[in-house]
Amino acid sequence: MPCHILVVEDDQDINRLLCKVLEGEGYQCRPAFSGSEAALWAEQYTYDLVLLDLMLPGVTGEELIPRLRKHNTMPILVLSAKAELEDRVNVLRLGADDFIPKPFDNREILARVEAQLRRYKTFSGRGGTAVLHCGALTLDRERVEVAVDGHPVAITAREFEILSLLMAYPSKVFTRAQIYERVWGEAYMGDDNTVNVHISNLRAKLSAAHDGEYIKTVWGIGFKICDSLSG
């Protein structure tokens, strides 16, 4: 089945270009020209990935991301001219999985979309143990669901990948470089901030569902899933 992508961009020329480029590779695209329209489509249909501009009429991209995250774990790839470090970190904290600054190259868009979808499907349970448990924490790869003590936790696709990796190897300590290269699929350039932001977001969401420490920092090395979780 073809992957379905929601393209949220108020500039009609850019939106048409993105849809044309993606459809040329076999993806099915639905254009949305405002945050409000995108929210409506997301309520009615399921998408495998969202391409999202930030500066939108009505509901902005920054407002839309947490709304989408309440019920969805599909990758959200932000395209924006707001490319300062603070902007990039902000959208990651809100729940986006990747950020591409404008102007963009069509080949990069395709490569990042392909990489996001590949990892999303891989970590959605195709191969390996479908359901992982660690104390009160449960991760279902097939359903793409996470729960703590029976309470569902809404996390991003990237956070799901990180948690799945840690839970699949409960005795292993992963360095930031190992997490980045396994989850992002790119060479690690020594920037700790990207991994740290996602780990911080993940910890906060898990703790909000049920008090406790779920990801342990091994100082000077990296991170591991806590081996003393309890319900």
XYZ file of C-alpha atoms in Angstrom:
231
model
C 0.000 0.000 0.000
C 1.259 3.504 -0.789
C 2.165 5.797 2.083
C -0.144 8.727 2.717
C 1.414 12.121 3.424
C -0.319 15.264 4.652
C 1.412 18.320 3.135
C 0.679 21.439 5.185
C 1.946 24.580 3.425
C 0.026 27.809 2.815
C 2.078 28.801 -0.249
C 0.166 27.093 -3.065
C 3.165 26.907 -5.402
C 5.359 25.250 -2.761
C 2.546 22.913 -1.742
C 1.978 21.829 -5.336
C 5.705 21.327 -5.829
C 6.025 19.150 -2.726
C 3.028 17.044 -3.728
C 4.355 16.643 -7.271
C 7.806 15.581 -6.072
C 6.398 13.093 -3.546
C 3.729 11.690 -5.852
C 6.439 11.157 -8.461
C 7.951 8.654 -6.016
C 4.669 6.840 -5.451
C 3.429 8.590 -2.305
C -0.183 9.723 -1.981
C -0.446 13.339 -0.846
C -3.240 15.448 0.561
C -2.558 19.203 0.470
C -3.639 21.487 3.318
C -3.191 25.244 3.154
C -3.761 26.186 6.795
C -3.281 24.661 10.198
C -7.044 24.501 10.692
C -7.533 22.553 7.472
C -4.704 20.180 8.402
C -6.237 19.542 11.836
C -9.550 18.683 10.148
C -7.944 16.226 7.718
C -5.962 14.619 10.547
C -9.174 13.990 12.477
C -10.809 12.297 9.498
C -7.956 10.264 7.998
C -4.773 8.445 8.998
C -1.427 9.567 7.584
C 1.979 7.944 7.567
C 3.837 11.285 7.698
C 3.145 15.011 7.944
C 5.183 17.692 6.156
C 4.519 20.895 8.066
C 5.283 24.578 7.575
C 5.302 26.690 10.739
C 4.006 30.065 9.568
C 0.425 29.150 8.695
C -2.851 31.109 8.721
C -5.239 30.223 11.518
C -3.594 27.498 13.587
C 0.187 27.835 13.371
C 2.560 24.945 12.922
C 3.752 25.293 16.507
C 0.148 25.029 17.711
C -0.673 22.148 15.394
C 2.187 19.845 16.428
C 0.951 19.153 19.996
C -2.619 18.773 18.699
C -1.498 16.082 16.273
C 0.597 14.412 18.963
C -2.405 13.839 21.233
C -3.568 10.980 19.031
C -0.801 10.229 16.506
C 2.774 8.914 16.475
C 3.499 9.315 12.738
C 6.630 11.329 11.851
C 6.213 15.107 11.624
C 8.817 16.735 9.390
C 8.946 20.523 9.687
C 9.858 22.737 6.715
C 10.398 26.354 7.661
C 12.307 29.535 6.985
C 12.463 29.932 10.795
C 15.752 28.090 11.028
C 17.437 29.559 14.097
C 18.663 27.075 16.705
C 15.940 28.181 19.133
C 13.240 27.523 16.505
C 14.598 24.060 15.710
C 14.859 23.064 19.366
C 11.376 24.425 20.046
C 9.645 22.299 17.403
C 11.528 19.201 18.577
C 10.327 19.839 22.114
C 6.779 20.282 20.818
C 6.894 16.869 19.177
C 8.359 17.205 15.674
C 10.752 14.497 14.483
C 12.893 16.399 12.009
C 13.527 19.908 10.694
C 14.501 21.062 7.195
C 15.199 24.767 6.649
C 13.865 26.650 3.634
C 14.909 26.944 0.874
C 15.119 23.175 0.553
C 16.417 20.730 -2.014
C 13.888 18.274 -3.469
C 16.354 15.416 -3.138
C 16.819 16.096 0.560
C 13.055 16.154 1.091
C 12.707 12.758 -0.565
C 15.662 11.296 1.328
C 14.418 12.487 4.720
C 10.845 11.389 4.044
C 12.076 7.960 2.985
C 14.299 7.674 6.060
C 11.503 8.727 8.425
C 9.028 6.285 6.909
C 11.558 3.452 6.873
C 12.364 3.878 10.557
C 8.718 4.411 11.483
C 7.687 1.144 9.841
C 10.705 -0.714 11.244
C 9.996 0.392 14.797
C 6.277 -0.258 14.353
C 6.882 -3.954 14.842
C 8.098 -5.481 11.591
C 10.502 -8.029 12.967
C 11.633 -8.802 16.479
C 9.499 -9.018 19.591
C 6.245 -7.138 19.035
C 5.621 -6.191 22.670
C 8.399 -5.110 25.030
C 8.014 -4.934 28.813
C 10.098 -3.378 31.543
C 8.355 -3.197 34.883
C 5.305 -0.967 34.538
C 6.432 0.188 31.089
C 5.025 -1.506 27.966
C 5.845 -0.790 24.339
C 3.816 -2.383 21.536
C 5.731 -2.178 18.257
C 2.870 -3.492 16.149
C 0.271 -1.075 17.477
C 2.849 1.701 17.956
C 1.635 2.244 21.512
C 3.330 2.971 24.821
C 1.758 2.617 28.261
C 2.957 3.082 31.830
C 1.072 1.095 34.461
C -1.766 0.769 31.943
C -1.914 4.495 31.183
C -1.377 5.307 27.465
C 1.450 7.741 26.708
C 1.422 9.807 23.494
C 4.968 10.135 22.150
C 6.523 11.084 18.824
C 7.791 8.609 16.248
C 11.386 9.512 17.087
C 10.769 9.102 20.821
C 9.137 5.751 20.100
C 12.246 4.627 18.220
C 14.542 5.682 21.057
C 12.438 3.949 23.691
C 12.121 0.823 21.546
C 15.897 0.700 21.138
C 16.558 1.060 24.875
C 13.893 -1.484 25.850
C 15.089 -4.015 23.293
C 18.499 -4.082 25.057
C 17.670 -3.484 28.749
C 21.183 -4.257 30.007
C 23.010 -2.116 27.446
C 24.155 1.484 27.898
C 23.862 3.425 24.638
C 26.083 6.408 23.949
C 24.555 9.496 22.360
C 26.410 8.653 19.169
C 24.949 5.127 19.087
C 21.415 6.402 19.689
C 21.763 9.073 17.019
C 23.210 6.730 14.412
C 20.646 3.975 15.119
C 17.580 6.228 15.307
C 18.442 9.065 12.934
C 20.360 6.859 10.520
C 23.056 9.485 10.040
C 26.653 9.955 11.108
C 26.950 11.517 14.554
C 28.638 14.930 14.401
C 29.143 15.392 18.133
C 26.067 17.539 18.870
C 24.562 16.196 22.106
C 21.599 18.573 22.033
C 19.428 16.631 19.574
C 19.534 13.373 21.530
C 19.282 15.178 24.870
C 16.129 17.059 23.830
C 14.353 13.885 22.761
C 15.426 11.979 25.885
C 14.245 14.883 28.066
C 10.859 14.998 26.315
C 10.466 11.246 26.624
C 11.285 11.245 30.323
C 8.794 14.033 30.996
C 5.971 12.232 29.185
C 6.601 8.915 30.912
C 6.833 10.538 34.345
C 3.628 12.498 33.732
C 1.796 9.203 33.154
C 3.213 7.579 36.282
C 5.864 8.834 38.689
C 9.204 7.145 38.371
C 12.548 7.091 36.616
C 12.379 5.271 33.279
C 15.578 6.252 31.476
C 18.790 6.285 33.464
C 21.696 8.587 32.639
C 25.025 6.809 32.989
C 27.299 9.786 33.434
C 30.118 10.045 30.964
C 28.680 7.258 28.815
C 25.039 7.660 27.797
C 21.591 6.228 28.578
C 19.883 2.938 29.409
C 16.426 1.806 30.362
C 16.047 1.590 34.139
C 16.244 -1.995 35.373
C 14.321 -1.337 38.581
C 10.994 -0.130 37.198
C 7.964 -1.034 39.228
C 4.267 -0.475 38.836
